[in-house]
Short mmCIF file of N, CA and C in Angstrom, two decimals:
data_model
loop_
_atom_site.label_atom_id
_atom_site.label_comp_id
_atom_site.label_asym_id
_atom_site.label_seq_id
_atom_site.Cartn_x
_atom_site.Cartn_y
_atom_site.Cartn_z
N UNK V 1 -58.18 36.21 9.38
CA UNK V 1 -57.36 35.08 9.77
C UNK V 1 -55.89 35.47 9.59
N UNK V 2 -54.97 35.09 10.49
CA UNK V 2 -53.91 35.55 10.58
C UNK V 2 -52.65 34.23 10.03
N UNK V 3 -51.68 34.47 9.46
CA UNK V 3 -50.95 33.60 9.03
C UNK V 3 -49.34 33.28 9.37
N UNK V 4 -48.59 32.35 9.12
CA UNK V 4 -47.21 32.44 9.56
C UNK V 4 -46.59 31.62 8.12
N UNK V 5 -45.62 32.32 7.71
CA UNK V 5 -44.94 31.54 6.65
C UNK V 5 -43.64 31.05 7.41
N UNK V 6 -43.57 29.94 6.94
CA UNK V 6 -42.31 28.82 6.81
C UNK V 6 -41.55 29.17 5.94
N UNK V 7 -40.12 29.47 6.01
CA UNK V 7 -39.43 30.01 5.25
C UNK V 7 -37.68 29.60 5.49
N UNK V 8 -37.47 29.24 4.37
CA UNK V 8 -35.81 28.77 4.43
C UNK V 8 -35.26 29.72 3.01
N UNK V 9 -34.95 29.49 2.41
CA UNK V 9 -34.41 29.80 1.11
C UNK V 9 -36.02 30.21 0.55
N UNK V 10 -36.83 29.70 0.31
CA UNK V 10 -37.76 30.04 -0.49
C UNK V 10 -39.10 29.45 0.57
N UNK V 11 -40.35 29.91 0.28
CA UNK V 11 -41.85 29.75 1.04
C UNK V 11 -41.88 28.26 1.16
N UNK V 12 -41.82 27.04 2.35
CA UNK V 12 -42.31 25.89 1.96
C UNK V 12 -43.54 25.66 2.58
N UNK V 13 -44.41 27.05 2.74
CA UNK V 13 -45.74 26.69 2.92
C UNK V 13 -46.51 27.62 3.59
N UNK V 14 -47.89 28.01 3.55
CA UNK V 14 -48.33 29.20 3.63
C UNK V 14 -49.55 28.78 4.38
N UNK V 15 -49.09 28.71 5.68
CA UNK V 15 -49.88 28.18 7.15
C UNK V 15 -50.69 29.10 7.36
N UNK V 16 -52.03 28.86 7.33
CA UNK V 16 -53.25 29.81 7.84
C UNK V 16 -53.32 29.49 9.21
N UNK V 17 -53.25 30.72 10.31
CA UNK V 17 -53.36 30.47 12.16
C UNK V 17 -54.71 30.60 12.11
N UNK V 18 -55.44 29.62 12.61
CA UNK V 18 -56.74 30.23 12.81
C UNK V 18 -56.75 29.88 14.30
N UNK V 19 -56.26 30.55 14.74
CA UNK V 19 -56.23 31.00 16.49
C UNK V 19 -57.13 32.44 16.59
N UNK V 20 -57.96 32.68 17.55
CA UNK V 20 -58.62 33.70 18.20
C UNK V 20 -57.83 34.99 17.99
N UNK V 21 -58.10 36.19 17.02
CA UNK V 21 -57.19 37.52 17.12
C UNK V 21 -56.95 38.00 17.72
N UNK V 22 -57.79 37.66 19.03
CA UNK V 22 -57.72 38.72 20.26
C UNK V 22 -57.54 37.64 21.38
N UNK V 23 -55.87 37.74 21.97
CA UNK V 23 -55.66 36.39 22.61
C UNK V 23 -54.73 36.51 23.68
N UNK V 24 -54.16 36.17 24.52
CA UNK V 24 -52.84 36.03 25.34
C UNK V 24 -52.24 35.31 25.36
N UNK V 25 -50.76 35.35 25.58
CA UNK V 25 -49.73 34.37 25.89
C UNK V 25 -50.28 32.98 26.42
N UNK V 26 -50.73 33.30 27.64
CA UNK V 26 -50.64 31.93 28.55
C UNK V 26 -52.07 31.40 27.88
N UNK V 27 -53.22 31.94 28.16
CA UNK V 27 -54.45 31.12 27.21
C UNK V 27 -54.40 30.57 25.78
N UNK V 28 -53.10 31.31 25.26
CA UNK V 28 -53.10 30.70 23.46
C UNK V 28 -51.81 29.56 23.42
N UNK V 29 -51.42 29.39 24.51
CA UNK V 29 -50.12 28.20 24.75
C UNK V 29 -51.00 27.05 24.99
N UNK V 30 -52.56 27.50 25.89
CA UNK V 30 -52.76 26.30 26.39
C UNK V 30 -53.92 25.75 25.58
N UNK V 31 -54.12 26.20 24.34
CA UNK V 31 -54.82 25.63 23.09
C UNK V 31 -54.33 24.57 22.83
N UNK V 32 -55.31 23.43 22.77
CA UNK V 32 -54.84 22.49 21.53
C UNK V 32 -54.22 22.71 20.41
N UNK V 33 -55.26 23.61 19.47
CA UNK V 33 -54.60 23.94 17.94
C UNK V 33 -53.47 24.68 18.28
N UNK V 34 -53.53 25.56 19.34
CA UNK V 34 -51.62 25.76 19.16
C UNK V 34 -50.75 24.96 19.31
N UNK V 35 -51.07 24.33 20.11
CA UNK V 35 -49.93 22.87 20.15
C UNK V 35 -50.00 21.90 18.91
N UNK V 36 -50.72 22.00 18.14
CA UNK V 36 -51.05 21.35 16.28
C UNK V 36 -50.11 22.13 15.80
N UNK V 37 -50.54 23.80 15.67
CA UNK V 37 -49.40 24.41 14.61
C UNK V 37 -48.15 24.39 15.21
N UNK V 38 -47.96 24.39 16.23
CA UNK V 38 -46.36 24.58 16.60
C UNK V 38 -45.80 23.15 16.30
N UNK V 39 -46.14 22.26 16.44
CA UNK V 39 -45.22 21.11 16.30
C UNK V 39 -45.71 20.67 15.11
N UNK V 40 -46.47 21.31 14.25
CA UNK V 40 -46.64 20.89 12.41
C UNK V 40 -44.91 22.25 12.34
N UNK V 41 -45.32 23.35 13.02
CA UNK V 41 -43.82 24.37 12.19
C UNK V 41 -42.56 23.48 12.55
N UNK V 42 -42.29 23.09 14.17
CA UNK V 42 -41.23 22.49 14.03
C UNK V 42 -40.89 21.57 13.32
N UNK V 43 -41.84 20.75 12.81
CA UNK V 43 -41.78 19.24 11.95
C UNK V 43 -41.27 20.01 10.71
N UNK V 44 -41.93 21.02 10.18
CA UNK V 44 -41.09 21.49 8.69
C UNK V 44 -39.99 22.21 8.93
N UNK V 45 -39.51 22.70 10.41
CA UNK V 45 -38.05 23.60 10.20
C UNK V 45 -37.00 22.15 10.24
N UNK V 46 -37.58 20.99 11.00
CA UNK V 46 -36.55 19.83 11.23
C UNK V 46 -36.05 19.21 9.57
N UNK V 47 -37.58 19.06 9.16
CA UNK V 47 -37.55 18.41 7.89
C UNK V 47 -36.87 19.26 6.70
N UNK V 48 -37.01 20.95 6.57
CA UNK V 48 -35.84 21.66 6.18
C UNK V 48 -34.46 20.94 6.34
N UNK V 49 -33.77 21.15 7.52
CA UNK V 49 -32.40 21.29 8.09
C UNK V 49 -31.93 19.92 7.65
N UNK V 50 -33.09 18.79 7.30
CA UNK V 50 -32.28 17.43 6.62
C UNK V 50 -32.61 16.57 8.43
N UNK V 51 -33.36 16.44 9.21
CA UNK V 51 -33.76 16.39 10.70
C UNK V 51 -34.74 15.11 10.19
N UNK V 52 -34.46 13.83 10.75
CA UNK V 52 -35.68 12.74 10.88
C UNK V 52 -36.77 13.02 11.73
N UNK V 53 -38.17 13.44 11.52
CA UNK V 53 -39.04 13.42 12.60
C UNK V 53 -39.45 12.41 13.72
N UNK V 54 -38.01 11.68 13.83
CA UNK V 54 -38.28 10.54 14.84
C UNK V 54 -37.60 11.00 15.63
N UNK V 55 -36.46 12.02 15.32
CA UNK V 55 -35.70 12.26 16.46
C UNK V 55 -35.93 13.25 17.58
#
């Protein structure tokens, strides 16, 4: 299982990808769970920077 850390000043969280290892661009964009982790990472780089998740 492959992973991505969130990272500002220090680790705020240690995201397990469990996306397919063996994958492509355009088929791993058009995953659901990629569209879960990507907008769970943006929600913590917003919520870093001091960012309301309403905006």
């Amino acid at each position: 299982m492959r992973r991505a850390l969130v990272i500002l000043a220090t680790v705020m969280e240690d995201l397990k990808i469990d996306l397919p290892a063996e994958r492509d661009q355009l088929t791993t964009r058009s995953l659901p769970r990629f569209g879960e982790l990507r907008g769970h990472v943006y929600r913590q780089i917003q919520r870093a920077r001091g960012h309301s998740e309403d905006r």
